[in-house]
Amino acid sequence: MGNLLNISSSPHVRDKSSTQSIMWCVILALLPATLFGIYNFGVNAIILIIACMATCMLTEFIWQKAMKLPITYTDGSAALTGLLLALNLSSTFPVWMAVIGSVFAILVVKQLFGGLGQNFMNPALGARCFLMVSFAGKMTSFTYDGITGPTPLAIIKNGDKAMSVADILAAGDGQTQVSTSVLDMFIGNIGGTIGETSAIAILIGGAALIALKIISWKIPVCYIGTFAVFALIFGGRGFDITYLAAEICGGGIMLGAFFMATDYVTSPITPRGQIVFGVLLGVLTGIFRIFGASAEGVSYAIIICNLLVPLIEKVTIPVPFGKEGIKDGK
């Protein structure tokens, strides 16, 4: 009896990866951005990160215990949601508001829809948008080096289009005299949310995920590439590389492209679907940033595209091999 084999239906995939190993790999890949955020914003960043991660894990444990479901809070998915949410918040954001957002992410966006694998949008981004609607003033207040002022993206958006982007950044905001440069934006010496400021730190983590084949290059490359083309065409500044670099390095596009748009549950699994998904993300982000009232738009772009994933997969599913398959697939 010990030699009996378990037989199951196809497909048969052999892989040593597990949900737990993948989630903790993504958390490790976020360490460069996380550590830089702590270096940039100090103790407040640490407190927010711990509060969000602990609340997400505790909420998942309490819900599963109450509903008599398998306990999975140690698989890393709740911890990752909490970390991503914290990295999308300003270091001065009140802890109690962050706790509310963490509960919303796990309870409303994730568990009420069936738990991991059933949520229809990224839980961290769902919570961020919920907090944006509920506490807009606190969500858009950023402090850097003790000075409260707009982010570089907001300065560019509200700047004089007759001036070059380099001059606008150097001049800074008229009220707070916050000045910066594209190099500062690339390194991370700017104001913003805890995890979005350092483009180089995010790139290091994203490159590691691609190298380990945890994520595909298709979504982040198509996302950033499409947005770059859109910004050059509709940005109103011509072929200004400084402007383009500032738009890509500033805000949440890098963090969103590598760590949230690539979420397994809420992104397409078909190769062509991933390309379509990335292109749509780039177009929507461009529309929100350039034509919208806000200088951002990454969170809303990703959530909208999350809702379109079933349709994207339906129209990009590979055609079955063979003559009859091709006929039926038309």
Short mmCIF file of N, CA, C and O in Angstrom, two decimals, residues 153-253:
data_model
loop_
_atom_site.label_atom_id
_atom_site.label_comp_id
_atom_site.label_asym_id
_atom_site.label_seq_id
_atom_site.Cartn_x
_atom_site.Cartn_y
_atom_site.Cartn_z
N LEU A 153 6.85 65.78 -8.05
CA LEU A 153 5.86 65.63 -9.14
C LEU A 153 4.82 66.74 -9.09
O LEU A 153 4.42 67.27 -10.14
N ALA A 154 4.36 67.08 -7.88
CA ALA A 154 3.38 68.15 -7.75
C ALA A 154 3.97 69.49 -8.16
O ALA A 154 3.30 70.33 -8.77
N ILE A 155 5.25 69.70 -7.82
CA ILE A 155 5.93 70.94 -8.20
C ILE A 155 6.00 71.06 -9.72
O ILE A 155 5.76 72.12 -10.30
N ILE A 156 6.34 69.95 -10.38
CA ILE A 156 6.43 69.95 -11.85
C ILE A 156 5.05 70.21 -12.46
O ILE A 156 4.90 71.00 -13.39
N LYS A 157 4.01 69.52 -11.94
CA LYS A 157 2.68 69.65 -12.51
C LYS A 157 2.16 71.08 -12.39
O LYS A 157 1.49 71.59 -13.29
N ASN A 158 2.48 71.74 -11.28
CA ASN A 158 1.97 73.10 -11.05
C ASN A 158 2.94 74.17 -11.51
O ASN A 158 2.66 75.36 -11.37
N GLY A 159 4.09 73.74 -12.09
CA GLY A 159 5.09 74.71 -12.52
C GLY A 159 4.74 75.38 -13.84
O GLY A 159 3.83 74.95 -14.56
N ASP A 160 5.48 76.41 -14.14
CA ASP A 160 5.29 77.16 -15.38
C ASP A 160 5.80 76.34 -16.55
O ASP A 160 6.98 75.97 -16.59
N LYS A 161 4.94 76.06 -17.52
CA LYS A 161 5.35 75.23 -18.65
C LYS A 161 6.33 75.95 -19.58
O LYS A 161 6.93 75.33 -20.45
N ALA A 162 6.50 77.23 -19.37
CA ALA A 162 7.50 77.96 -20.15
C ALA A 162 8.91 77.71 -19.61
O ALA A 162 9.89 77.93 -20.29
N MET A 163 8.98 77.22 -18.37
CA MET A 163 10.28 76.92 -17.75
C MET A 163 10.66 75.47 -18.02
O MET A 163 9.79 74.61 -18.24
N SER A 164 11.94 75.19 -18.00
CA SER A 164 12.39 73.81 -18.12
C SER A 164 12.12 73.09 -16.80
O SER A 164 12.03 73.71 -15.74
N VAL A 165 12.02 71.76 -16.88
CA VAL A 165 11.76 70.97 -15.68
C VAL A 165 12.91 71.10 -14.70
O VAL A 165 12.70 71.18 -13.48
N ALA A 166 14.13 71.15 -15.20
CA ALA A 166 15.30 71.30 -14.32
C ALA A 166 15.21 72.60 -13.52
O ALA A 166 15.50 72.63 -12.32
N ASP A 167 14.79 73.69 -14.18
CA ASP A 167 14.66 74.97 -13.50
C ASP A 167 13.53 74.95 -12.48
O ASP A 167 13.63 75.54 -11.40
N ILE A 168 12.43 74.27 -12.82
CA ILE A 168 11.30 74.18 -11.89
C ILE A 168 11.71 73.43 -10.64
O ILE A 168 11.41 73.85 -9.51
N LEU A 169 12.42 72.32 -10.82
CA LEU A 169 12.87 71.54 -9.67
C LEU A 169 13.87 72.32 -8.83
O LEU A 169 13.85 72.26 -7.59
N ALA A 170 14.76 73.03 -9.49
CA ALA A 170 15.77 73.80 -8.76
C ALA A 170 15.14 74.94 -7.98
O ALA A 170 15.57 75.28 -6.88
N ALA A 171 14.11 75.56 -8.58
CA ALA A 171 13.44 76.67 -7.90
C ALA A 171 12.62 76.19 -6.73
O ALA A 171 12.48 76.87 -5.72
N GLY A 172 12.09 74.95 -6.84
CA GLY A 172 11.28 74.39 -5.77
C GLY A 172 9.93 75.03 -5.64
O GLY A 172 9.48 75.76 -6.51
N ASP A 173 9.30 74.78 -4.53
CA ASP A 173 7.98 75.35 -4.27
C ASP A 173 8.14 76.75 -3.69
O ASP A 173 8.96 76.98 -2.81
N GLY A 174 7.36 77.67 -4.17
CA GLY A 174 7.51 79.06 -3.75
C GLY A 174 7.26 79.29 -2.28
O GLY A 174 7.83 80.19 -1.67
N GLN A 175 6.42 78.47 -1.66
CA GLN A 175 6.07 78.68 -0.27
C GLN A 175 7.09 78.06 0.68
O GLN A 175 7.46 78.66 1.70
N THR A 176 7.54 76.86 0.35
CA THR A 176 8.41 76.14 1.28
C THR A 176 9.87 76.12 0.85
O THR A 176 10.72 75.68 1.60
N GLN A 177 10.13 76.55 -0.39
CA GLN A 177 11.50 76.56 -0.91
C GLN A 177 12.13 75.17 -0.90
O GLN A 177 13.29 75.00 -0.56
N VAL A 178 11.32 74.17 -1.24
CA VAL A 178 11.84 72.82 -1.38
C VAL A 178 12.36 72.64 -2.80
O VAL A 178 11.60 72.70 -3.74
N SER A 179 13.65 72.47 -2.95
CA SER A 179 14.23 72.28 -4.28
C SER A 179 14.86 70.90 -4.36
O SER A 179 15.25 70.31 -3.35
N THR A 180 14.96 70.37 -5.57
CA THR A 180 15.50 69.02 -5.75
C THR A 180 16.03 68.91 -7.16
O THR A 180 16.08 69.88 -7.91
N SER A 181 16.44 67.72 -7.54
CA SER A 181 16.92 67.45 -8.90
C SER A 181 16.53 66.03 -9.26
O SER A 181 16.10 65.25 -8.41
N VAL A 182 16.69 65.69 -10.54
CA VAL A 182 16.37 64.33 -10.97
C VAL A 182 17.29 63.32 -10.29
O VAL A 182 16.86 62.22 -9.94
N LEU A 183 18.54 63.70 -10.06
CA LEU A 183 19.46 62.80 -9.36
C LEU A 183 18.96 62.54 -7.93
O LEU A 183 19.01 61.41 -7.45
N ASP A 184 18.47 63.59 -7.27
CA ASP A 184 17.90 63.41 -5.94
C ASP A 184 16.71 62.45 -5.99
O ASP A 184 16.53 61.62 -5.10
N MET A 185 15.89 62.57 -7.04
CA MET A 185 14.73 61.70 -7.19
C MET A 185 15.15 60.26 -7.44
O MET A 185 14.51 59.31 -6.98
N PHE A 186 16.22 60.07 -8.19
CA PHE A 186 16.71 58.72 -8.48
C PHE A 186 17.27 58.07 -7.22
O PHE A 186 17.01 56.89 -6.95
N ILE A 187 18.03 58.84 -6.45
CA ILE A 187 18.63 58.31 -5.23
C ILE A 187 17.59 58.19 -4.12
O ILE A 187 17.55 57.20 -3.39
N GLY A 188 16.74 59.23 -3.99
CA GLY A 188 15.70 59.20 -2.98
C GLY A 188 15.75 60.32 -1.98
O GLY A 188 15.05 60.27 -0.96
N ASN A 189 16.54 61.33 -2.24
CA ASN A 189 16.65 62.46 -1.30
C ASN A 189 15.52 63.47 -1.52
O ASN A 189 15.76 64.64 -1.81
N ILE A 190 14.29 63.00 -1.42
CA ILE A 190 13.12 63.83 -1.67
C ILE A 190 12.01 63.44 -0.70
O ILE A 190 12.10 62.43 0.00
N GLY A 191 10.96 64.24 -0.68
CA GLY A 191 9.79 63.90 0.10
C GLY A 191 8.87 62.98 -0.67
O GLY A 191 8.95 62.88 -1.90
N GLY A 192 7.99 62.31 0.04
CA GLY A 192 7.06 61.38 -0.59
C GLY A 192 6.65 60.32 0.40
O GLY A 192 6.81 60.48 1.62
N THR A 193 6.12 59.23 -0.08
CA THR A 193 5.78 58.14 0.82
C THR A 193 7.05 57.38 1.21
O THR A 193 8.10 57.53 0.58
N ILE A 194 6.94 56.54 2.21
CA ILE A 194 8.12 55.88 2.78
C ILE A 194 8.89 55.06 1.75
O ILE A 194 10.13 55.10 1.71
N GLY A 195 8.18 54.34 0.89
CA GLY A 195 8.86 53.40 0.01
C GLY A 195 9.03 53.81 -1.43
O GLY A 195 9.66 53.08 -2.21
N GLU A 196 8.49 54.97 -1.82
CA GLU A 196 8.50 55.31 -3.24
C GLU A 196 9.64 56.25 -3.64
O GLU A 196 9.86 56.48 -4.82
N THR A 197 10.38 56.80 -2.68
CA THR A 197 11.29 57.90 -3.00
C THR A 197 12.54 57.45 -3.76
O THR A 197 12.99 58.14 -4.66
N SER A 198 13.10 56.29 -3.41
CA SER A 198 14.37 55.88 -4.02
C SER A 198 14.16 54.94 -5.20
O SER A 198 13.87 53.74 -5.03
N ALA A 199 14.32 55.47 -6.41
CA ALA A 199 14.15 54.65 -7.61
C ALA A 199 15.20 53.56 -7.69
O ALA A 199 14.91 52.43 -8.10
N ILE A 200 16.43 53.86 -7.30
CA ILE A 200 17.50 52.88 -7.39
C ILE A 200 17.26 51.71 -6.43
O ILE A 200 17.51 50.55 -6.78
N ALA A 201 16.75 51.99 -5.24
CA ALA A 201 16.46 50.92 -4.28
C ALA A 201 15.35 50.01 -4.81
O ALA A 201 15.41 48.78 -4.66
N ILE A 202 14.33 50.60 -5.42
CA ILE A 202 13.24 49.81 -5.99
C ILE A 202 13.73 48.98 -7.16
O ILE A 202 13.36 47.81 -7.32
N LEU A 203 14.58 49.57 -8.00
CA LEU A 203 15.13 48.84 -9.14
C LEU A 203 15.95 47.64 -8.70
O LEU A 203 15.91 46.58 -9.35
N ILE A 204 16.71 47.78 -7.63
CA ILE A 204 17.51 46.66 -7.12
C ILE A 204 16.60 45.50 -6.73
O ILE A 204 16.83 44.35 -7.11
N GLY A 205 15.54 45.82 -5.99
CA GLY A 205 14.61 44.77 -5.58
C GLY A 205 13.85 44.17 -6.75
O GLY A 205 13.67 42.95 -6.83
N GLY A 206 13.41 45.03 -7.69
CA GLY A 206 12.70 44.53 -8.86
C GLY A 206 13.55 43.66 -9.74
O GLY A 206 13.11 42.61 -10.24
N ALA A 207 14.82 44.04 -9.93
CA ALA A 207 15.74 43.24 -10.73
C ALA A 207 15.98 41.88 -10.09
O ALA A 207 16.09 40.86 -10.79
N ALA A 208 16.03 41.85 -8.77
CA ALA A 208 16.21 40.57 -8.06
C ALA A 208 15.02 39.65 -8.30
O ALA A 208 15.19 38.44 -8.53
N LEU A 209 13.81 40.20 -8.26
CA LEU A 209 12.62 39.38 -8.50
C LEU A 209 12.59 38.82 -9.92
O LEU A 209 12.19 37.67 -10.13
N ILE A 210 13.00 39.65 -10.88
CA ILE A 210 13.03 39.18 -12.27
C ILE A 210 14.11 38.11 -12.44
O ILE A 210 13.89 37.09 -13.10
N ALA A 211 15.28 38.33 -11.83
CA ALA A 211 16.37 37.36 -11.94
C ALA A 211 15.99 36.02 -11.31
O ALA A 211 16.37 34.96 -11.82
N LEU A 212 15.25 36.05 -10.23
CA LEU A 212 14.81 34.82 -9.57
C LEU A 212 13.56 34.22 -10.22
O LEU A 212 13.05 33.19 -9.77
N LYS A 213 13.06 34.89 -11.27
CA LYS A 213 11.88 34.46 -12.01
C LYS A 213 10.63 34.39 -11.14
O LYS A 213 9.73 33.59 -11.37
N ILE A 214 10.58 35.26 -10.13
CA ILE A 214 9.39 35.37 -9.31
C ILE A 214 8.35 36.22 -10.02
O ILE A 214 7.14 35.99 -9.91
N ILE A 215 8.81 37.23 -10.74
CA ILE A 215 7.92 38.02 -11.59
C ILE A 215 8.47 38.02 -13.01
O ILE A 215 9.65 37.73 -13.23
N SER A 216 7.61 38.34 -13.97
CA SER A 216 8.03 38.48 -15.36
C SER A 216 8.39 39.93 -15.65
O SER A 216 7.84 40.85 -15.04
N TRP A 217 9.27 40.13 -16.60
CA TRP A 217 9.66 41.49 -16.99
C TRP A 217 8.54 42.19 -17.76
O TRP A 217 8.54 43.42 -17.88
N LYS A 218 7.60 41.43 -18.29
CA LYS A 218 6.62 41.99 -19.23
C LYS A 218 5.81 43.13 -18.62
O LYS A 218 5.65 44.19 -19.24
N ILE A 219 5.23 42.91 -17.44
CA ILE A 219 4.36 43.95 -16.86
C ILE A 219 5.13 45.22 -16.51
O ILE A 219 4.74 46.31 -16.96
N PRO A 220 6.22 45.15 -15.72
CA PRO A 220 6.91 46.41 -15.40
C PRO A 220 7.50 47.13 -16.60
O PRO A 220 7.42 48.36 -16.70
N VAL A 221 8.08 46.38 -17.54
CA VAL A 221 8.69 47.02 -18.71
C VAL A 221 7.62 47.65 -19.60
O VAL A 221 7.78 48.80 -20.07
N CYS A 222 6.54 46.93 -19.86
CA CYS A 222 5.46 47.47 -20.70
C CYS A 222 4.77 48.65 -20.00
O CYS A 222 4.39 49.63 -20.67
N TYR A 223 4.63 48.56 -18.70
CA TYR A 223 4.01 49.65 -17.94
C TYR A 223 4.85 50.92 -18.03
O TYR A 223 4.37 51.97 -18.49
N ILE A 224 6.11 50.83 -17.64
CA ILE A 224 6.96 52.02 -17.63
C ILE A 224 7.21 52.52 -19.05
O ILE A 224 7.21 53.73 -19.31
N GLY A 225 7.41 51.60 -20.00
CA GLY A 225 7.65 51.99 -21.38
C GLY A 225 6.47 52.72 -22.00
O GLY A 225 6.64 53.75 -22.66
N THR A 226 5.27 52.19 -21.78
CA THR A 226 4.06 52.84 -22.32
C THR A 226 3.85 54.20 -21.69
O THR A 226 3.52 55.18 -22.38
N PHE A 227 4.05 54.28 -20.38
CA PHE A 227 3.90 55.57 -19.72
C PHE A 227 4.90 56.59 -20.25
O PHE A 227 4.56 57.76 -20.45
N ALA A 228 6.14 56.14 -20.50
CA ALA A 228 7.17 57.05 -21.02
C ALA A 228 6.75 57.62 -22.37
O ALA A 228 6.86 58.83 -22.62
N VAL A 229 6.25 56.77 -23.26
CA VAL A 229 5.81 57.22 -24.58
C VAL A 229 4.63 58.18 -24.43
O VAL A 229 4.57 59.23 -25.08
N PHE A 230 3.68 57.83 -23.56
CA PHE A 230 2.50 58.68 -23.35
C PHE A 230 2.90 60.05 -22.82
O PHE A 230 2.40 61.08 -23.27
N ALA A 231 3.84 60.06 -21.86
CA ALA A 231 4.27 61.33 -21.27
C ALA A 231 4.99 62.21 -22.28
O ALA A 231 4.81 63.43 -22.30
N LEU A 232 5.79 61.60 -23.15
CA LEU A 232 6.50 62.38 -24.16
C LEU A 232 5.53 62.98 -25.18
O LEU A 232 5.73 64.10 -25.66
N ILE A 233 4.47 62.23 -25.51
CA ILE A 233 3.52 62.71 -26.52
C ILE A 233 2.57 63.75 -25.95
O ILE A 233 2.32 64.79 -26.57
N PHE A 234 2.06 63.50 -24.75
CA PHE A 234 1.00 64.36 -24.21
C PHE A 234 1.45 65.23 -23.04
O PHE A 234 0.64 66.00 -22.51
N GLY A 235 2.68 65.12 -22.62
CA GLY A 235 3.14 65.87 -21.45
C GLY A 235 3.25 67.35 -21.67
O GLY A 235 3.33 68.13 -20.71
N GLY A 236 3.28 67.79 -22.93
CA GLY A 236 3.34 69.22 -23.22
C GLY A 236 4.73 69.82 -23.12
O GLY A 236 4.88 71.04 -23.17
N ARG A 237 5.76 68.98 -23.01
CA ARG A 237 7.13 69.49 -22.88
C ARG A 237 8.05 68.96 -23.97
O ARG A 237 9.27 69.06 -23.87
N GLY A 238 7.45 68.37 -25.00
CA GLY A 238 8.26 67.86 -26.10
C GLY A 238 9.14 66.70 -25.66
O GLY A 238 8.83 65.99 -24.71
N PHE A 239 10.26 66.56 -26.35
CA PHE A 239 11.18 65.46 -26.04
C PHE A 239 12.17 65.92 -24.96
O PHE A 239 13.34 66.13 -25.21
N ASP A 240 11.64 66.08 -23.76
CA ASP A 240 12.42 66.55 -22.62
C ASP A 240 12.78 65.35 -21.75
O ASP A 240 11.94 64.85 -20.98
N ILE A 241 14.01 64.88 -21.84
CA ILE A 241 14.44 63.71 -21.09
C ILE A 241 14.42 63.97 -19.59
O ILE A 241 14.12 63.07 -18.79
N THR A 242 14.74 65.20 -19.19
CA THR A 242 14.70 65.53 -17.77
C THR A 242 13.29 65.38 -17.21
O THR A 242 13.08 64.84 -16.12
N TYR A 243 12.31 65.87 -17.98
CA TYR A 243 10.92 65.74 -17.57
C TYR A 243 10.51 64.27 -17.47
O TYR A 243 9.88 63.84 -16.50
N LEU A 244 10.90 63.47 -18.47
CA LEU A 244 10.55 62.06 -18.49
C LEU A 244 11.18 61.33 -17.30
O LEU A 244 10.53 60.53 -16.63
N ALA A 245 12.47 61.61 -17.04
CA ALA A 245 13.15 60.96 -15.92
C ALA A 245 12.50 61.32 -14.60
O ALA A 245 12.34 60.47 -13.70
N ALA A 246 12.09 62.59 -14.47
CA ALA A 246 11.44 63.03 -13.23
C ALA A 246 10.09 62.33 -13.05
O ALA A 246 9.74 61.91 -11.93
N GLU A 247 9.34 62.17 -14.12
CA GLU A 247 8.04 61.50 -14.04
C GLU A 247 8.19 60.02 -13.66
O GLU A 247 7.38 59.48 -12.92
N ILE A 248 9.23 59.38 -14.19
CA ILE A 248 9.42 57.95 -13.91
C ILE A 248 10.00 57.73 -12.52
O ILE A 248 9.58 56.81 -11.80
N CYS A 249 10.96 58.56 -12.13
CA CYS A 249 11.58 58.39 -10.81
C CYS A 249 10.70 58.91 -9.68
O CYS A 249 10.84 58.47 -8.53
N GLY A 250 9.82 59.84 -9.97
CA GLY A 250 8.97 60.42 -8.94
C GLY A 250 7.67 59.66 -8.77
O GLY A 250 7.18 59.00 -9.68
N GLY A 251 7.10 59.77 -7.58
CA GLY A 251 5.82 59.12 -7.33
C GLY A 251 5.93 57.62 -7.20
O GLY A 251 7.01 57.06 -6.98
N GLY A 252 4.81 56.94 -7.37
CA GLY A 252 4.75 55.51 -7.09
C GLY A 252 4.85 54.60 -8.29
O GLY A 252 4.58 53.40 -8.16
N ILE A 253 5.24 55.13 -9.46
CA ILE A 253 5.21 54.28 -10.66
C ILE A 253 6.21 53.13 -10.57
O ILE A 253 5.91 52.01 -10.98
#
